[in-house]
Structure formats: structure tokens, C-alpha cells
Amino acid sequence: MYDFDLRGDSMNYAAISNNILYSNDPLILTLNGELYMNKPPLFFWVNALFIKLFGANPFSVRLSTLIAVIVIIWFLYKIAMELFEDSDTALMMPLLFFATYIVYKNTHMLKLEAFVSAFVAGSLYFFIRYLREKDVRSIVFTAVFAGLAVFSKGPLGLIVLLASIIFPLVSKEHRTIKYFKHILLALGITLLIPGWWYGYVMAKTPFFDTFFLEQMFDRLGGNSLNFTEATYKVRPLWQYLLYIGKYGGLFLILFPLGLYKLITQERFTSGLRFMFTLSVLYFVIIHFITTKEHRYLYQFYMFTSFISAYGLTSVLSKGFVPFVKWLGVIFALFIALYPGTLDWDSYDSIKRAKEMSEKSGLPVVARDDFIRDISDKAAMSFYLRDHLKEPPQSGGWLEVVEKRFKVENGHELYRSKRVSVYIVNTE
């Protein structure tokens, strides 16, 4: 958690979160002094809270992901218990989900996948409960978690409610006025939770153009709509199948097995039918996104992990708790005792420059001519917020530059994967 490397989008997200603490308007996000309108704010607000409590470091911004993972584990366990009433299958559902490579990779990085999935999983659990109990309280909780998901990553948070709208097509018992009234109630609550912020930010900034037109519709249109100058890579229709074939791991074996067992055993409860409806709907929707990045499979694996879990527990003997406990112990010991590094050090030199500056009193300089990359600028803002843009008139200083540059009359002190630090003495 503490030594975690931040780079690329992860570094940008950390800087955006930190900027909230210094902004005159924390409702509007900024990156490197400019408006950031690619994402809603909830993820960044939570990170900002932890930065306020524990300082600007990787540990603080990773706490939101750690908590999200714990929430996902709990909800997936509860969902499987609702579906199968079997603790072994429930135990294996989150384990198999997080054991999938694409899920692991996108959880390990500081991205929104785990954070938004925690709310989506909560929304899904309470809707499964609603199908069994048909109570208003469950549908209200479904809406609250869906609203928080929309507050985290936009329309993705609506996926459970979208599935609930088409669910009566495969479930006659839910073709009732009462059911649709409850769904309308849920949609109203869901949109109300983040709606005030969307209204505020669209009135103050060009958020609508950036988030909805450039980020969403241009990706759906494969650059053909021309809402933005950015060019998104268009991948073939079968790209997700290639990802699953390459990174599927246990999923490739257990998913077909679980699907076969569920069909042959005719397990078609309302909850299971809804899970199938949701999985198919989501898989169809992500095919309309022309970029087809592998991170879009994150929620697909979450929705279908119940099938893999059932495939495993239907053929192996019960009693997985000791196995999972020892697996956890072995993995924790490996992380703790492994002698080498388990991560990159993209900006370790900046941290060392900060420590040296605090001890020596030398200012740290990062000129725009030598720090040009967006993420490198974000790293300077996050780790060394008070750095100078130009060298002082006299005396020495520490200068941070991208590795491709060298500082005249400077001596290189530190070097990491992204930047170097020089000491300059003009006296």
C-alpha cells in the first residue's frame, strides 16, 4: 500500500484528488491547473479525504481501492448466498473474480474500476434481495447504490436498473404494475443522488461537451461523430473474445462447466435469471464501445463469476474455507518476504528530492520546458506542490526533469523510470 507506484492515469487521479484540498471550488475538478471533466467527482472526493487525513502519498489514495475491494468481496459473497444458499460457492465467487488477470491488473492500479464496482455490486445485491422479498426497502437500497455508482463513473452505474427494465421479458411474474412502479421509484432516487452535481457543473463548465459528447458518444461512434479532436483506437468486434482467450485463466475452464451444470440441473430461480439477463445485457452494451479496452470486462467478470464458482463447487468436494485461509497466508508471506521490488519506481526520485529539500533547504525547480508530460506534471503537483517553476536568482537548487533532458551545470543525483533530479550550484 505505501510503496505502491503511481503512474499514468493513476498519477493523474492522485493529483486531481489532491487539488481538491487547495481548490476554491471543490465541486469542480482540476488537473495541472486546467479543468478536468472526464469523470464525476465521488472517487476523487473520497481520495481527497484520505489525503487530508494521511498526507499526499500512495497509501492515502490507495485506501479507497482497498475499501472498495473489501466491499466487493462482501457483496459478491452475499449475492452467491442469495443465489445458491451455499457458503462454499459464495466463498469462491469473489476469489475467482479477483483471480482473473484483467480484474487483478485494473484493481492493482489506482483506477475507478474497483471503486465503481463496489457500488454496482451493492446495487445488484439489493435488487436480488428485492426479487425474493419484493419490498420497497430493498429497491431503495438498490437505487442508493446505483446513484453512488453514477456519481463515480456516470451511466455505468445504471446497468442494474437497465437490466431490471428488460427483465420482465424473461420473467412473466414481474410483468406487473407494482414492479414497474418500484423500478420508476428506483430510477428517480438514482438520478436524484448525483443529479444536483451534474446540474451544477454543467452550468459552470463545458462538462456536458467533454464528458457526454467527447468521452462517451465519440467512443460509441468510433471517431465518426467528430465531437473531439482525439482519435480513439477502433478494435474489431471479436476483441473481447480475444481478451478472454488470452487472459481468461480459470474462467475459460470453469465458466462453461458452471453454465452446463446450471442448465442441466434447471436452476432457474428469479435471481439466477436476472444474473443471466444482466450479464448478457452488459456484454452486448460494451460491444458498442468501439475502443473495446480490456478494462470493460471488469464488470462482466463480476456479473458472471457466480457461474464459474458454481462450476467449481459442483465438481469438487466441499470445505473450501481451509484452502482459502492457507492461500491467503501463503500469498501474504510471499509479499512480505520477497527480497526484490514488486513495483515500479516511476517517481521515486521526486520523493527523494523532497526529502533532500526539507533537510538542506534547497528549493526544488520543475520548469515547464523540462517537464512536459501530463502525468509527470501531475507527479510534481502531488509530491511537491510548492515547487518552483523557474530557478532562483541566486544560490543552488534541485531540478526535476524528464529523463531525456539534462540540466546545464547540474549534477544528477537521482534517477527513476520517469524523471531525474539534478543539483545545481551557481556559486
Coordinates of C-alpha atoms in Angstrom, one line a residue:
M1 CA 0.0 0.0 0.0
Y2 CA 2.7 2.5 1.0
D3 CA 5.3 1.7 -1.6
F4 CA 2.8 1.5 -4.4
D5 CA 3.8 3.1 -7.7
L6 CA 1.6 5.8 -9.2
R7 CA 1.9 6.3 -13.0
G8 CA -0.2 7.3 -16.0
D9 CA -3.9 7.7 -15.1
S10 CA -3.2 6.6 -11.5
M11 CA -0.8 9.6 -11.1
N12 CA -3.3 11.9 -12.7
Y13 CA -6.1 10.7 -10.4
A14 CA -4.0 11.2 -7.3
A15 CA -3.1 14.8 -8.4
I16 CA -6.8 15.6 -9.1
S17 CA -7.7 14.3 -5.7
N18 CA -5.0 16.4 -4.0
N19 CA -6.0 19.5 -5.9
I20 CA -9.5 19.4 -4.3
L21 CA -7.9 20.3 -1.0
Y22 CA -6.5 23.5 -2.5
S23 CA -9.4 24.5 -4.7
N24 CA -11.7 27.5 -4.3
D25 CA -14.5 25.2 -5.6
P26 CA -14.1 21.5 -4.6
L27 CA -17.1 20.6 -6.7
I28 CA -15.1 21.3 -9.9
L29 CA -12.1 19.0 -10.6
T30 CA -8.7 20.3 -12.0
L31 CA -5.5 18.7 -13.3
N32 CA -2.3 20.7 -13.8
G33 CA -4.2 24.0 -13.5
E34 CA -6.9 23.1 -16.0
L35 CA -10.5 21.8 -15.7
Y36 CA -10.8 18.1 -15.6
M37 CA -14.2 17.0 -16.9
N38 CA -13.7 13.3 -17.8
K39 CA -15.1 11.8 -14.7
P40 CA -17.7 12.6 -11.9
P41 CA -16.2 13.6 -8.6
L42 CA -17.1 11.0 -5.9
F43 CA -13.9 8.9 -6.3
F44 CA -11.7 11.9 -6.1
W45 CA -13.6 13.4 -3.1
V46 CA -13.0 10.1 -1.2
N47 CA -9.3 10.2 -2.1
A48 CA -9.1 13.8 -1.0
L49 CA -10.5 12.9 2.4
F50 CA -7.8 10.3 2.9
I51 CA -5.1 12.6 1.7
K52 CA -6.3 15.2 4.2
L53 CA -6.0 12.6 7.0
F54 CA -2.8 10.8 6.0
G55 CA -0.9 13.1 3.6
A56 CA -0.2 13.1 -0.1
N57 CA 1.3 9.6 -0.6
P58 CA 0.3 6.4 -2.4
F59 CA -1.1 4.9 0.8
S60 CA -3.7 7.6 1.1
V61 CA -5.0 7.4 -2.4
R62 CA -5.0 3.6 -2.4
L63 CA -7.3 3.3 0.7
S64 CA -10.4 3.9 -1.4
T65 CA -9.5 0.9 -3.6
L66 CA -8.7 -1.3 -0.6
I67 CA -12.1 -0.4 1.0
A68 CA -13.8 -0.9 -2.4
V69 CA -12.3 -4.4 -2.7
I70 CA -13.5 -5.4 0.8
V71 CA -17.0 -4.2 -0.1
I72 CA -17.0 -6.1 -3.4
I73 CA -15.9 -9.3 -1.6
W74 CA -18.7 -8.9 0.9
F75 CA -21.4 -8.2 -1.6
L76 CA -20.3 -11.0 -4.0
Y77 CA -20.4 -13.4 -1.1
K78 CA -23.9 -12.2 -0.2
I79 CA -25.1 -12.4 -3.8
A80 CA -23.9 -16.0 -4.1
M81 CA -25.6 -16.9 -0.8
E82 CA -28.9 -15.4 -2.2
L83 CA -28.5 -17.4 -5.4
F84 CA -27.3 -20.8 -4.1
E85 CA -27.6 -20.8 -0.3
D86 CA -24.2 -22.5 -0.2
S87 CA -21.3 -21.0 1.6
D88 CA -18.6 -22.7 -0.4
T89 CA -19.9 -21.4 -3.7
A90 CA -20.3 -18.0 -2.0
L91 CA -16.7 -18.1 -0.9
M92 CA -15.4 -18.9 -4.3
M93 CA -17.3 -16.3 -6.2
P94 CA -15.2 -13.3 -5.1
L95 CA -12.0 -15.4 -5.1
L96 CA -12.4 -16.4 -8.7
F97 CA -13.4 -12.9 -9.7
F98 CA -10.2 -11.3 -8.3
A99 CA -8.1 -14.2 -9.5
T100 CA -8.8 -13.1 -13.1
Y101 CA -5.9 -11.3 -14.6
I102 CA -7.8 -8.4 -16.1
V103 CA -9.6 -7.8 -12.8
Y104 CA -6.3 -8.1 -10.8
K105 CA -4.5 -5.6 -13.1
N106 CA -7.2 -3.0 -13.1
T107 CA -7.7 -3.3 -9.3
H108 CA -4.0 -3.0 -8.6
M109 CA -3.7 0.3 -10.5
L110 CA -5.4 3.4 -9.0
K111 CA -8.4 3.4 -11.3
L112 CA -12.1 3.6 -11.0
E113 CA -13.0 0.0 -11.8
A114 CA -12.9 -1.3 -8.3
F115 CA -14.4 1.8 -6.7
V116 CA -17.5 2.0 -9.0
S117 CA -17.9 -1.8 -8.9
A118 CA -18.3 -1.7 -5.2
F119 CA -21.5 0.4 -5.7
V120 CA -22.6 -1.7 -8.6
A121 CA -22.2 -4.9 -6.6
G122 CA -24.3 -3.3 -3.8
S123 CA -27.0 -2.3 -6.2
L124 CA -27.0 -5.8 -7.6
Y125 CA -27.2 -7.5 -4.2
F126 CA -30.2 -5.4 -3.0
F127 CA -32.0 -6.0 -6.3
I128 CA -31.5 -9.7 -6.0
R129 CA -33.0 -9.4 -2.5
Y130 CA -35.9 -7.4 -3.9
L131 CA -36.7 -10.2 -6.3
R132 CA -37.1 -12.5 -3.4
E133 CA -38.7 -10.2 -0.8
K134 CA -40.5 -7.7 -3.1
D135 CA -40.1 -5.0 -0.5
V136 CA -39.6 -1.2 -1.0
R137 CA -36.6 -1.1 1.3
S138 CA -34.6 -3.3 -0.9
I139 CA -35.4 -1.3 -4.1
V140 CA -34.5 1.9 -2.2
F141 CA -31.1 0.5 -1.3
T142 CA -30.7 -0.7 -4.9
A143 CA -31.3 2.9 -6.1
V144 CA -28.9 4.4 -3.5
F145 CA -26.0 2.2 -4.5
A146 CA -26.8 2.8 -8.2
G147 CA -26.8 6.6 -7.6
L148 CA -23.4 6.4 -5.9
A149 CA -22.2 4.4 -8.9
V150 CA -23.4 7.1 -11.3
F151 CA -21.7 9.7 -9.1
S152 CA -18.5 7.7 -9.5
K153 CA -18.4 6.8 -13.2
G154 CA -21.5 8.1 -15.0
P155 CA -24.0 5.8 -16.9
L156 CA -22.2 2.6 -15.9
G157 CA -23.9 2.9 -12.5
L158 CA -27.3 2.4 -14.2
I159 CA -26.6 -1.1 -15.5
V160 CA -28.5 -3.0 -12.8
L161 CA -31.6 -0.8 -13.3
L162 CA -31.4 -1.1 -17.1
A163 CA -31.4 -4.9 -16.7
S164 CA -34.4 -4.6 -14.3
I165 CA -36.3 -2.8 -17.1
I166 CA -35.9 -5.6 -19.6
F167 CA -36.0 -8.4 -17.0
P168 CA -39.8 -8.9 -17.4
L169 CA -39.2 -10.1 -21.0
V170 CA -37.8 -13.3 -19.5
S171 CA -39.8 -13.3 -16.3
K172 CA -43.6 -13.3 -16.6
E173 CA -44.1 -13.0 -12.8
H174 CA -42.6 -9.5 -13.0
R175 CA -44.8 -8.1 -15.7
T176 CA -46.9 -6.2 -13.1
I177 CA -47.7 -2.5 -12.5
K178 CA -46.3 -2.8 -9.0
Y179 CA -43.0 -4.0 -10.3
F180 CA -42.6 -1.1 -12.8
K181 CA -43.7 1.4 -10.2
H182 CA -40.8 0.2 -8.0
I183 CA -38.4 0.5 -10.9
L184 CA -39.5 4.0 -11.6
L185 CA -39.1 4.9 -7.9
A186 CA -35.5 3.4 -8.1
L187 CA -34.7 5.4 -11.2
G188 CA -35.9 8.6 -9.6
I189 CA -33.8 8.1 -6.5
T190 CA -30.8 7.0 -8.5
L191 CA -30.8 10.2 -10.7
L192 CA -31.5 12.4 -7.7
I193 CA -28.4 11.4 -5.8
P194 CA -25.8 12.7 -8.4
G195 CA -28.2 15.0 -10.3
W196 CA -27.6 18.1 -8.3
W197 CA -23.8 17.9 -9.0
Y198 CA -24.3 17.2 -12.8
G199 CA -26.6 20.3 -13.0
Y200 CA -24.2 22.5 -11.1
V201 CA -21.1 21.5 -13.1
M202 CA -22.8 21.7 -16.5
A203 CA -24.0 25.2 -15.6
K204 CA -20.4 26.3 -14.6
T205 CA -18.2 24.4 -17.1
P206 CA -18.3 22.7 -20.5
F207 CA -18.7 19.4 -18.7
F208 CA -21.5 18.2 -21.0
D209 CA -19.4 18.6 -24.1
T210 CA -16.4 16.9 -22.6
F211 CA -18.0 14.0 -20.6
F212 CA -21.0 13.1 -22.7
L213 CA -20.1 14.2 -26.2
E214 CA -16.3 13.7 -26.3
Q215 CA -15.9 10.9 -23.8
M216 CA -19.0 8.8 -24.4
F217 CA -20.5 9.4 -27.9
D218 CA -17.3 9.7 -29.8
R219 CA -16.2 6.3 -28.4
L220 CA -19.5 4.8 -29.3
G221 CA -19.3 6.3 -32.8
G222 CA -15.7 5.3 -33.4
N223 CA -14.5 8.9 -34.1
S224 CA -17.2 9.3 -36.8
L225 CA -19.2 11.8 -34.7
N226 CA -16.2 14.2 -34.5
F227 CA -17.1 15.8 -31.2
T228 CA -13.5 15.8 -30.3
E229 CA -10.1 16.0 -32.0
A230 CA -8.9 13.0 -30.0
T231 CA -8.6 9.8 -32.0
Y232 CA -9.8 6.6 -30.3
K233 CA -8.5 3.2 -31.4
V234 CA -11.2 1.2 -33.0
R235 CA -10.9 -2.5 -32.3
P236 CA -12.7 -5.4 -34.0
L237 CA -16.0 -6.9 -32.9
W238 CA -14.3 -10.1 -31.6
Q239 CA -11.8 -8.2 -29.4
Y240 CA -13.3 -9.2 -26.1
L241 CA -13.2 -12.8 -27.0
L242 CA -9.5 -12.4 -27.7
Y243 CA -9.0 -10.9 -24.3
I244 CA -11.0 -13.7 -22.6
G245 CA -9.0 -16.3 -24.6
K246 CA -5.7 -14.7 -23.7
Y247 CA -6.3 -13.7 -20.1
G248 CA -9.3 -15.9 -19.1
G249 CA -7.3 -18.4 -17.0
L250 CA -9.7 -20.4 -14.7
F251 CA -12.6 -18.5 -16.2
L252 CA -12.2 -20.4 -19.5
I253 CA -12.4 -23.7 -17.7
L254 CA -15.0 -23.1 -15.0
F255 CA -17.4 -20.8 -16.8
P256 CA -18.5 -23.4 -19.5
L257 CA -18.6 -26.1 -16.8
G258 CA -20.8 -23.9 -14.5
L259 CA -23.1 -22.9 -17.3
Y260 CA -23.6 -26.6 -18.3
K261 CA -24.4 -27.6 -14.7
L262 CA -26.9 -24.8 -14.2
I263 CA -28.7 -25.6 -17.4
T264 CA -28.8 -29.3 -17.0
Q265 CA -29.9 -29.0 -13.4
E266 CA -32.6 -26.5 -14.4
R267 CA -31.7 -23.9 -11.8
F268 CA -33.8 -21.0 -13.0
T269 CA -34.8 -19.0 -9.9
S270 CA -35.6 -15.3 -10.4
G271 CA -32.2 -14.3 -9.1
L272 CA -30.3 -16.6 -11.5
R273 CA -32.5 -15.5 -14.4
F274 CA -31.7 -11.9 -13.6
M275 CA -28.0 -12.6 -13.3
F276 CA -28.0 -14.1 -16.8
T277 CA -30.1 -11.1 -18.1
L278 CA -27.6 -8.7 -16.6
S279 CA -24.6 -10.5 -17.9
V280 CA -25.9 -10.7 -21.5
L281 CA -27.0 -7.1 -21.5
Y282 CA -23.7 -5.8 -20.2
F283 CA -21.7 -7.9 -22.7
V284 CA -23.9 -6.6 -25.6
I285 CA -23.5 -3.0 -24.4
I286 CA -19.7 -2.9 -24.2
H287 CA -19.6 -4.1 -27.8
F288 CA -21.0 -0.7 -28.8
I289 CA -17.9 1.0 -27.3
T290 CA -15.5 0.9 -30.3
T291 CA -12.3 1.2 -28.3
K292 CA -13.1 -2.2 -26.6
E293 CA -10.4 -1.9 -23.9
H294 CA -10.0 -4.9 -21.7
R295 CA -10.9 -3.0 -18.5
Y296 CA -14.5 -3.0 -19.8
L297 CA -14.6 -6.7 -19.0
Y298 CA -14.1 -5.9 -15.3
Q299 CA -17.9 -5.8 -14.5
F300 CA -18.6 -8.7 -16.9
Y301 CA -16.3 -10.9 -14.9
M302 CA -18.0 -9.7 -11.7
F303 CA -21.5 -10.5 -13.1
T304 CA -20.5 -13.9 -14.4
S305 CA -18.3 -15.1 -11.5
F306 CA -21.2 -16.9 -9.9
I307 CA -21.2 -19.3 -12.9
S308 CA -17.5 -20.1 -12.5
A309 CA -17.9 -20.5 -8.8
Y310 CA -20.8 -22.9 -9.3
G311 CA -18.8 -24.8 -11.9
L312 CA -16.0 -25.4 -9.3
T313 CA -18.1 -26.4 -6.4
S314 CA -20.3 -28.6 -8.4
V315 CA -17.4 -31.0 -9.2
L316 CA -15.1 -30.7 -6.3
S317 CA -15.7 -31.7 -2.7
K318 CA -16.9 -29.1 -0.2
G319 CA -15.0 -27.4 2.5
F320 CA -13.0 -24.6 0.8
V321 CA -12.5 -22.5 3.9
P322 CA -9.2 -24.0 5.0
F323 CA -7.9 -23.8 1.4
V324 CA -8.7 -20.2 1.1
K325 CA -7.2 -19.4 4.5
W326 CA -3.9 -21.0 3.7
L327 CA -3.9 -19.4 0.3
G328 CA -4.2 -16.1 1.9
V329 CA -1.4 -16.8 4.4
I330 CA 1.0 -18.0 1.7
F331 CA 0.3 -15.0 -0.5
A332 CA 0.8 -12.6 2.4
L333 CA 4.1 -14.2 3.3
F334 CA 5.3 -14.0 -0.3
I335 CA 4.5 -10.3 -0.4
A336 CA 6.2 -9.7 3.0
L337 CA 9.3 -11.8 2.5
Y338 CA 10.0 -11.3 -1.2
P339 CA 13.5 -9.7 -1.3
G340 CA 13.1 -7.7 -4.5
T341 CA 10.8 -4.9 -5.6
L342 CA 7.3 -5.8 -6.6
D343 CA 6.6 -2.5 -8.3
W344 CA 8.0 0.3 -10.5
D345 CA 9.6 3.4 -9.2
S346 CA 8.3 5.9 -11.7
Y347 CA 8.7 8.9 -9.4
D348 CA 10.8 7.7 -6.5
S349 CA 13.4 10.4 -7.4
I350 CA 10.8 13.1 -6.7
K351 CA 10.2 11.7 -3.2
R352 CA 14.0 11.7 -2.5
A353 CA 14.3 15.2 -3.9
K354 CA 11.6 16.3 -1.4
E355 CA 13.4 14.7 1.5
M356 CA 16.7 16.3 0.5
S357 CA 15.0 19.7 0.1
E358 CA 13.5 19.5 3.5
K359 CA 16.9 18.7 5.1
S360 CA 19.1 21.1 3.1
G361 CA 16.7 24.0 2.5
L362 CA 17.4 23.9 -1.3
P363 CA 14.3 24.7 -3.4
V364 CA 13.0 22.3 -6.0
V365 CA 12.5 23.5 -9.5
A366 CA 10.5 21.9 -12.3
R367 CA 10.4 24.1 -15.5
D368 CA 7.6 23.5 -18.0
D369 CA 10.2 23.2 -20.8
F370 CA 11.7 20.1 -19.0
I371 CA 8.5 18.6 -17.5
R372 CA 6.1 18.3 -20.4
D373 CA 4.2 15.0 -19.9
I374 CA 0.8 15.4 -18.2
S375 CA 1.4 12.6 -15.7
D376 CA 4.9 14.0 -14.9
K377 CA 3.4 17.4 -14.2
A378 CA 0.7 15.7 -12.0
A379 CA 3.5 13.9 -10.1
M380 CA 5.2 17.2 -9.3
S381 CA 1.9 18.7 -8.1
F382 CA 1.1 15.6 -5.9
Y383 CA 4.5 15.1 -4.3
L384 CA 6.0 18.6 -4.4
R385 CA 3.1 21.0 -4.6
D386 CA 5.3 24.1 -3.6
H387 CA 8.0 23.6 -6.2
L388 CA 9.2 26.5 -8.3
K389 CA 8.6 27.0 -12.0
E390 CA 11.8 28.9 -12.5
P391 CA 15.3 28.7 -10.8
P392 CA 16.0 31.2 -8.1
Q393 CA 18.2 34.3 -8.9
S394 CA 21.0 33.1 -6.7
G395 CA 22.1 30.1 -4.7
G396 CA 21.7 26.4 -5.5
W397 CA 18.6 24.3 -6.2
L398 CA 17.3 20.9 -7.0
E399 CA 15.8 20.5 -10.5
V400 CA 13.5 17.8 -11.7
V401 CA 13.5 17.0 -15.4
E402 CA 12.2 14.2 -17.7
K403 CA 14.9 11.7 -18.3
R404 CA 15.5 12.8 -21.9
F405 CA 16.7 16.2 -20.7
K406 CA 19.9 17.2 -18.9
V407 CA 20.5 20.3 -16.8
E408 CA 23.3 22.6 -17.7
N409 CA 25.9 22.9 -14.9
G410 CA 24.0 20.3 -12.9
H411 CA 25.0 17.0 -11.4
E412 CA 22.5 14.1 -11.5
L413 CA 21.6 12.9 -8.0
Y414 CA 18.7 10.5 -8.5
R415 CA 17.0 8.8 -11.4
S416 CA 13.8 6.8 -11.6
K417 CA 11.8 5.4 -14.5
R418 CA 10.2 8.7 -15.4
V419 CA 12.3 11.6 -14.2
S420 CA 15.8 12.6 -13.0
V421 CA 16.8 15.0 -10.2
Y422 CA 19.9 17.3 -10.6
I423 CA 21.6 19.5 -8.1
V424 CA 22.7 22.9 -9.4
N425 CA 25.1 25.2 -7.6
T426 CA 25.7 28.7 -9.2
E427 CA 28.0 29.9 -6.6

